Every structure is written in structure tokens, then in C-alpha cells.
Amino acid sequence: MKYQYSSIIGDVVFDNQFHVVEQGHNLFKKYPNLQEPDEHHKVKIQMAMRDKKFFAAFVKDNIAQTKQDVKRSVIPDNHIVHAVNLLEELDTLINTIVKRLREWYELWNPEFSKSIQSHEKFCELIAIKKNEDLLKEINIDRKHSMGAEISPKDQDAILQLARRCRDLYTLRSSTQSYAESLLQENYPNLCTVAGSAIAGKLLGHAGTGRRLVMMPASTIQLLGAEKALFRHMRNKRSPPPKYGLLFQHPFVQSARKSEQGKHARALADKLSMAVKIDYFKGVYCGDRLKKELEEKFNK
């Protein structure tokens, strides 16, 4: 009587004394009368497989299998989460650097810096236009400006920083478009109900779509309010949070303050449904979910 045993290193045929008869692949065709070992026999076979001659093969094949598993583990959610996190980091980085740029540039041309509020527009204009032209645009003569006369070397340093800030804005814009396209492709219902920005942040907080699907609506409602929640758990005098990231949604912001908690809960319910439909590749019904949400509070 011979027994069959399959493992990561291939097929192994044992005799009734549990000695290896042959090792290889697709041996079951060569030995058509092989028996399936019962639990008692499996223990003896596994003891035999602990022989040192199998160890190198186990290590090699396990490493190869692990590499393949790692390759297959990369899903669109990974790219979405990285893109969303990059957007948040770029916002922080850009705000810090542009603040430094404005303070530095105001040594040279304070009037123009004060005249334009948009950071992005400010970086773009000072990177491509001369200082004299910018002063003319706001009807100020150079000799009446409070800005100091600085050397060409100092001017180059400021303008180089402005060009880098402009490049960061370009990177942010392209990253946002990329993230939105991925979200629309993989989570169309969630994007319709939540909006691309909030949908991305929800996935970023959850880590993957699967984790977001496993969350109840009450957890989705409080994503982003973890500090407030733990503060309430430590001290009951601190009020519990009613919403986290969902506060940014127009549906919640447009409600009266006393009604925002109810709106956030209703929104979380629809988002929970939307992400489940997307994750399990259901049909598109985002418009219907959004309409049902609006009609619930417009009666």
C-alpha cells in the first residue's frame, strides 16, 4: 500500500513503512492506486517530512510562494490610500513652504504679496513675471514701494523657491486627478454619495476597502474623530463626537447644528451601503442612494 502526500515542494509517495518512494510533480498519474492517508498516518508522514533532505526545498519553495503572495496582494486600494495620503502631506508641505516664500518675498515686494490671497496664483505669477511688472499691475511705482533693493543672487534664491512651489502645486493637481480617477473606477457609488475627497479620506483612514466594508455605519460616522472619542471615553464630562470626516460633507454642513448628528448618521448608513455595493462589484446606484438621503430630510 502506498500513500500520497502533497505539499508546497510537490508530490511525495510513501510506502506502508512511511519511507519515501518517489518525490516530484504529478506523480498521482504514475501511481493510480495511491491511498489518502488518515489522520494517524498523516502524523507519521509529517514526521518523515521533517527530514533534513526536505528542508532546503521547503525554504526555497516557501520563499518563492511568499514572493508570489506579496505580488498578488497589491490591489487598487493600496494606490488610492497612498495617493490620498500624499495629497494630505503635500497640503501640509505646500502651506509651510509658501508661508516661508511669502515672508521672504515681502522683503523685496511686500505690496504685491499682500494684494493676492491665492497661494497658488501668487507662486505662479512671481515665478514667471518680473518684479517691476507685478508692481505695475497693482499701480505702484518701484520707487514708492516699501520693498528693499536686494542683490541678483538673493532674487534668484527667492524665485527658485517660487518655481519649486509652483511645481508642488502641479504635482498636487496631477495627484488629485489620479486619485479621483481611481476612486471613480473602483468606488463609483461611494464617490457619488460622499464625493471624491471624502471617499478618499475614508479609505485612507480605513486602510483598504475591505476594512471599510467590515465597519458598521456608526464607526464610519466617527472616522476622523478618534481623539474626541477617546477623550470622551476617558472623561464622561467630555461630550461624545457626533461625526468625524463626514462633517466636511455639504449634507451635514447645511443642516442646523442640532440636526447635524442625525444627518451624519443617515449619511454614514448610505455610505456603508455604497461601499459594500462597490466592493462586491454590484450595480451602480449612487444617484438613487443620494436621492433617498436628500428626500429623507426634505419631507
mmCIF file of N, CA and C in Angstrom, residues 223-298:
data_model
loop_
_atom_site.group_PDB
_atom_site.id
_atom_site.type_symbol
_atom_site.label_atom_id
_atom_site.label_comp_id
_atom_site.label_asym_id
_atom_site.label_seq_id
_atom_site.Cartn_x
_atom_site.Cartn_y
_atom_site.Cartn_z
ATOM 1 N N LEU A 223 -15.225 58.118 11.895
ATOM 2 C CA LEU A 223 -13.868 58.090 11.351
ATOM 3 C C LEU A 223 -13.319 59.510 11.274
ATOM 4 N N GLY A 224 -12.132 59.698 11.817
ATOM 5 C CA GLY A 224 -11.528 61.027 11.848
ATOM 6 C C GLY A 224 -11.755 61.749 13.157
ATOM 7 N N ALA A 225 -12.600 61.182 14.038
ATOM 8 C CA ALA A 225 -12.874 61.810 15.339
ATOM 9 C C ALA A 225 -12.368 60.930 16.476
ATOM 10 N N GLU A 226 -11.292 60.189 16.209
ATOM 11 C CA GLU A 226 -10.792 59.237 17.200
ATOM 12 C C GLU A 226 -10.331 59.928 18.490
ATOM 13 N N LYS A 227 -9.672 61.071 18.361
ATOM 14 C CA LYS A 227 -9.186 61.775 19.559
ATOM 15 C C LYS A 227 -10.347 62.206 20.445
ATOM 16 N N ALA A 228 -11.395 62.758 19.822
ATOM 17 C CA ALA A 228 -12.566 63.187 20.594
ATOM 18 C C ALA A 228 -13.263 61.994 21.243
ATOM 19 N N LEU A 229 -13.299 60.865 20.534
ATOM 20 C CA LEU A 229 -13.942 59.670 21.076
ATOM 21 C C LEU A 229 -13.185 59.153 22.296
ATOM 22 N N PHE A 230 -11.854 59.059 22.190
ATOM 23 C CA PHE A 230 -11.066 58.563 23.320
ATOM 24 C C PHE A 230 -11.072 59.557 24.485
ATOM 25 N N ARG A 231 -11.161 60.845 24.172
ATOM 26 C CA ARG A 231 -11.270 61.851 25.231
ATOM 27 C C ARG A 231 -12.576 61.660 26.002
ATOM 28 N N HIS A 232 -13.652 61.353 25.276
ATOM 29 C CA HIS A 232 -14.942 61.085 25.923
ATOM 30 C C HIS A 232 -14.886 59.799 26.749
ATOM 31 N N MET A 233 -14.180 58.786 26.240
ATOM 32 C CA MET A 233 -14.084 57.520 26.973
ATOM 33 C C MET A 233 -13.293 57.680 28.266
ATOM 34 N N ARG A 234 -12.296 58.570 28.259
ATOM 35 C CA ARG A 234 -11.508 58.807 29.473
ATOM 36 C C ARG A 234 -12.259 59.688 30.472
ATOM 37 N N ASN A 235 -13.031 60.629 29.941
ATOM 38 C CA ASN A 235 -13.718 61.585 30.801
ATOM 39 C C ASN A 235 -15.142 61.777 30.285
ATOM 40 N N LYS A 236 -16.112 61.255 31.012
ATOM 41 C CA LYS A 236 -17.503 61.308 30.560
ATOM 42 C C LYS A 236 -18.053 62.732 30.529
ATOM 43 N N ARG A 237 -17.344 63.660 31.143
ATOM 44 C CA ARG A 237 -17.792 65.052 31.066
ATOM 45 C C ARG A 237 -17.550 65.638 29.674
ATOM 46 N N SER A 238 -16.613 65.042 28.974
ATOM 47 C CA SER A 238 -16.349 65.482 27.601
ATOM 48 C C SER A 238 -17.426 64.898 26.691
ATOM 49 N N PRO A 239 -18.101 65.713 25.889
ATOM 50 C CA PRO A 239 -19.209 65.198 25.065
ATOM 51 C C PRO A 239 -18.711 64.233 23.992
ATOM 52 N N PRO A 240 -19.501 63.219 23.661
ATOM 53 C CA PRO A 240 -19.090 62.282 22.600
ATOM 54 C C PRO A 240 -19.173 62.956 21.238
ATOM 55 N N PRO A 241 -18.297 62.591 20.317
ATOM 56 C CA PRO A 241 -18.362 63.187 18.969
ATOM 57 C C PRO A 241 -19.572 62.664 18.205
ATOM 58 N N LYS A 242 -20.115 63.493 17.331
ATOM 59 C CA LYS A 242 -21.255 63.100 16.501
ATOM 60 C C LYS A 242 -20.839 62.780 15.079
ATOM 61 N N TYR A 243 -19.652 63.202 14.706
ATOM 62 C CA TYR A 243 -19.174 62.990 13.340
ATOM 63 C C TYR A 243 -17.673 63.221 13.308
ATOM 64 N N GLY A 244 -17.053 62.723 12.262
ATOM 65 C CA GLY A 244 -15.626 62.944 12.046
ATOM 66 C C GLY A 244 -15.421 63.603 10.697
ATOM 67 N N LEU A 245 -14.914 62.822 9.751
ATOM 68 C CA LEU A 245 -14.696 63.338 8.400
ATOM 69 C C LEU A 245 -15.999 63.758 7.723
ATOM 70 N N LEU A 246 -17.103 63.167 8.131
ATOM 71 C CA LEU A 246 -18.385 63.451 7.476
ATOM 72 C C LEU A 246 -18.849 64.882 7.708
ATOM 73 N N PHE A 247 -18.257 65.570 8.676
ATOM 74 C CA PHE A 247 -18.622 66.973 8.895
ATOM 75 C C PHE A 247 -18.304 67.829 7.673
ATOM 76 N N GLN A 248 -17.344 67.388 6.864
ATOM 77 C CA GLN A 248 -16.962 68.146 5.670
ATOM 78 C C GLN A 248 -17.985 68.005 4.541
ATOM 79 N N HIS A 249 -18.904 67.061 4.667
ATOM 80 C CA HIS A 249 -19.890 66.826 3.607
ATOM 81 C C HIS A 249 -20.943 67.937 3.610
ATOM 82 N N PRO A 250 -21.312 68.460 2.439
ATOM 83 C CA PRO A 250 -22.323 69.529 2.375
ATOM 84 C C PRO A 250 -23.646 69.148 3.033
ATOM 85 N N PHE A 251 -24.003 67.863 2.984
ATOM 86 C CA PHE A 251 -25.256 67.405 3.577
ATOM 87 C C PHE A 251 -25.270 67.634 5.087
ATOM 88 N N VAL A 252 -24.127 67.468 5.729
ATOM 89 C CA VAL A 252 -24.025 67.685 7.176
ATOM 90 C C VAL A 252 -23.856 69.168 7.485
ATOM 91 N N GLN A 253 -23.036 69.849 6.717
ATOM 92 C CA GLN A 253 -22.773 71.259 6.983
ATOM 93 C C GLN A 253 -24.007 72.131 6.765
ATOM 94 N N SER A 254 -24.868 71.733 5.848
ATOM 95 C CA SER A 254 -26.053 72.543 5.553
ATOM 96 C C SER A 254 -27.158 72.373 6.592
ATOM 97 N N ALA A 255 -27.038 71.382 7.460
ATOM 98 C CA ALA A 255 -28.063 71.131 8.472
ATOM 99 C C ALA A 255 -27.891 72.073 9.663
ATOM 100 N N ARG A 256 -28.978 72.262 10.413
ATOM 101 C CA ARG A 256 -28.879 73.025 11.655
ATOM 102 C C ARG A 256 -27.960 72.286 12.615
ATOM 103 N N LYS A 257 -27.316 73.013 13.504
ATOM 104 C CA LYS A 257 -26.338 72.395 14.400
ATOM 105 C C LYS A 257 -26.959 71.266 15.217
ATOM 106 N N SER A 258 -28.209 71.463 15.641
ATOM 107 C CA SER A 258 -28.877 70.434 16.441
ATOM 108 C C SER A 258 -29.217 69.188 15.623
ATOM 109 N N GLU A 259 -29.223 69.316 14.286
ATOM 110 C CA GLU A 259 -29.591 68.209 13.409
ATOM 111 C C GLU A 259 -28.385 67.556 12.730
ATOM 112 N N GLN A 260 -27.197 68.115 12.944
ATOM 113 C CA GLN A 260 -26.024 67.609 12.215
ATOM 114 C C GLN A 260 -25.690 66.173 12.579
ATOM 115 N N GLY A 261 -25.912 65.790 13.842
ATOM 116 C CA GLY A 261 -25.661 64.408 14.242
ATOM 117 C C GLY A 261 -26.558 63.429 13.507
ATOM 118 N N LYS A 262 -27.847 63.761 13.380
ATOM 119 C CA LYS A 262 -28.787 62.900 12.646
ATOM 120 C C LYS A 262 -28.405 62.806 11.175
ATOM 121 N N HIS A 263 -28.027 63.938 10.606
ATOM 122 C CA HIS A 263 -27.625 63.938 9.200
ATOM 123 C C HIS A 263 -26.374 63.078 8.995
ATOM 124 N N ALA A 264 -25.425 63.186 9.912
ATOM 125 C CA ALA A 264 -24.192 62.397 9.795
ATOM 126 C C ALA A 264 -24.490 60.907 9.897
ATOM 127 N N ARG A 265 -25.418 60.530 10.774
ATOM 128 C CA ARG A 265 -25.766 59.117 10.930
ATOM 129 C C ARG A 265 -26.438 58.588 9.670
ATOM 130 N N ALA A 266 -27.374 59.369 9.125
ATOM 131 C CA ALA A 266 -28.056 58.947 7.894
ATOM 132 C C ALA A 266 -27.073 58.847 6.733
ATOM 133 N N LEU A 267 -26.148 59.794 6.664
ATOM 134 C CA LEU A 267 -25.126 59.759 5.610
ATOM 135 C C LEU A 267 -24.237 58.533 5.763
ATOM 136 N N ALA A 268 -23.844 58.227 6.998
ATOM 137 C CA ALA A 268 -22.996 57.051 7.246
ATOM 138 C C ALA A 268 -23.702 55.766 6.825
ATOM 139 N N ASP A 269 -25.013 55.683 7.057
ATOM 140 C CA ASP A 269 -25.777 54.497 6.631
ATOM 141 C C ASP A 269 -25.689 54.305 5.115
ATOM 142 N N LYS A 270 -25.874 55.383 4.376
ATOM 143 C CA LYS A 270 -25.820 55.296 2.909
ATOM 144 C C LYS A 270 -24.403 54.991 2.426
ATOM 145 N N LEU A 271 -23.414 55.570 3.095
ATOM 146 C CA LEU A 271 -22.023 55.299 2.704
ATOM 147 C C LEU A 271 -21.670 53.838 2.951
ATOM 148 N N SER A 272 -22.169 53.288 4.051
ATOM 149 C CA SER A 272 -21.924 51.877 4.350
ATOM 150 C C SER A 272 -22.518 50.990 3.262
ATOM 151 N N MET A 273 -23.714 51.324 2.806
ATOM 152 C CA MET A 273 -24.337 50.567 1.715
ATOM 153 C C MET A 273 -23.556 50.743 0.416
ATOM 154 N N ALA A 274 -23.155 51.981 0.130
ATOM 155 C CA ALA A 274 -22.472 52.275 -1.135
ATOM 156 C C ALA A 274 -21.149 51.533 -1.252
ATOM 157 N N VAL A 275 -20.356 51.542 -0.173
ATOM 158 C CA VAL A 275 -19.036 50.904 -0.251
ATOM 159 C C VAL A 275 -19.169 49.383 -0.344
ATOM 160 N N LYS A 276 -20.201 48.818 0.259
ATOM 161 C CA LYS A 276 -20.426 47.363 0.143
ATOM 162 C C LYS A 276 -20.791 46.996 -1.295
ATOM 163 N N ILE A 277 -21.643 47.813 -1.915
ATOM 164 C CA ILE A 277 -22.024 47.555 -3.310
ATOM 165 C C ILE A 277 -20.799 47.640 -4.213
ATOM 166 N N ASP A 278 -19.955 48.641 -3.981
ATOM 167 C CA ASP A 278 -18.742 48.797 -4.796
ATOM 168 C C ASP A 278 -17.774 47.643 -4.582
ATOM 169 N N TYR A 279 -17.571 47.275 -3.327
ATOM 170 C CA TYR A 279 -16.570 46.245 -3.013
ATOM 171 C C TYR A 279 -16.957 44.896 -3.606
ATOM 172 N N PHE A 280 -18.244 44.580 -3.570
ATOM 173 C CA PHE A 280 -18.709 43.290 -4.097
ATOM 174 C C PHE A 280 -19.181 43.392 -5.546
ATOM 175 N N LYS A 281 -18.776 44.507 -6.206
ATOM 176 C CA LYS A 281 -18.997 44.696 -7.647
ATOM 177 C C LYS A 281 -20.476 44.650 -8.023
ATOM 178 N N GLY A 282 -21.285 45.339 -7.220
ATOM 179 C CA GLY A 282 -22.700 45.436 -7.543
ATOM 180 C C GLY A 282 -22.955 46.505 -8.591
ATOM 181 N N VAL A 283 -24.208 46.690 -8.929
ATOM 182 C CA VAL A 283 -24.567 47.661 -9.964
ATOM 183 C C VAL A 283 -24.458 49.076 -9.407
ATOM 184 N N TYR A 284 -24.342 50.035 -10.305
ATOM 185 C CA TYR A 284 -24.253 51.433 -9.882
ATOM 186 C C TYR A 284 -25.630 51.931 -9.443
ATOM 187 N N CYS A 285 -25.695 52.470 -8.241
ATOM 188 C CA CYS A 285 -26.951 53.036 -7.731
ATOM 189 C C CYS A 285 -26.668 54.251 -6.862
ATOM 190 N N GLY A 286 -25.532 54.902 -7.095
ATOM 191 C CA GLY A 286 -25.139 56.040 -6.275
ATOM 192 C C GLY A 286 -26.129 57.183 -6.319
ATOM 193 N N ASP A 287 -26.657 57.468 -7.501
ATOM 194 C CA ASP A 287 -27.628 58.562 -7.628
ATOM 195 C C ASP A 287 -28.892 58.274 -6.820
ATOM 196 N N ARG A 288 -29.322 57.023 -6.835
ATOM 197 C CA ARG A 288 -30.524 56.652 -6.075
ATOM 198 C C ARG A 288 -30.279 56.780 -4.578
ATOM 199 N N LEU A 289 -29.123 56.321 -4.102
ATOM 200 C CA LEU A 289 -28.795 56.429 -2.680
ATOM 201 C C LEU A 289 -28.726 57.886 -2.239
ATOM 202 N N LYS A 290 -28.137 58.712 -3.077
ATOM 203 C CA LYS A 290 -28.018 60.137 -2.747
ATOM 204 C C LYS A 290 -29.388 60.801 -2.715
ATOM 205 N N LYS A 291 -30.248 60.425 -3.662
ATOM 206 C CA LYS A 291 -31.593 60.999 -3.714
ATOM 207 C C LYS A 291 -32.411 60.573 -2.497
ATOM 208 N N GLU A 292 -32.300 59.309 -2.108
ATOM 209 C CA GLU A 292 -33.016 58.820 -0.928
ATOM 210 C C GLU A 292 -32.573 59.569 0.323
ATOM 211 N N LEU A 293 -31.280 59.848 0.407
ATOM 212 C CA LEU A 293 -30.741 60.573 1.558
ATOM 213 C C LEU A 293 -31.306 61.987 1.627
ATOM 214 N N GLU A 294 -31.347 62.659 0.502
ATOM 215 C CA GLU A 294 -31.854 64.033 0.469
ATOM 216 C C GLU A 294 -33.353 64.081 0.740
ATOM 217 N N GLU A 295 -34.095 63.121 0.184
ATOM 218 C CA GLU A 295 -35.549 63.110 0.367
ATOM 219 C C GLU A 295 -35.940 62.817 1.812
ATOM 220 N N LYS A 296 -35.105 62.077 2.522
ATOM 221 C CA LYS A 296 -35.412 61.724 3.907
ATOM 222 C C LYS A 296 -35.546 62.954 4.789
ATOM 223 N N PHE A 297 -34.767 63.991 4.505
ATOM 224 C CA PHE A 297 -34.783 65.189 5.350
ATOM 225 C C PHE A 297 -35.462 66.373 4.669
ATOM 226 N N ASN A 298 -36.020 66.150 3.494
ATOM 227 C CA ASN A 298 -36.709 67.239 2.793
ATOM 228 C C ASN A 298 -38.220 67.100 2.841
#
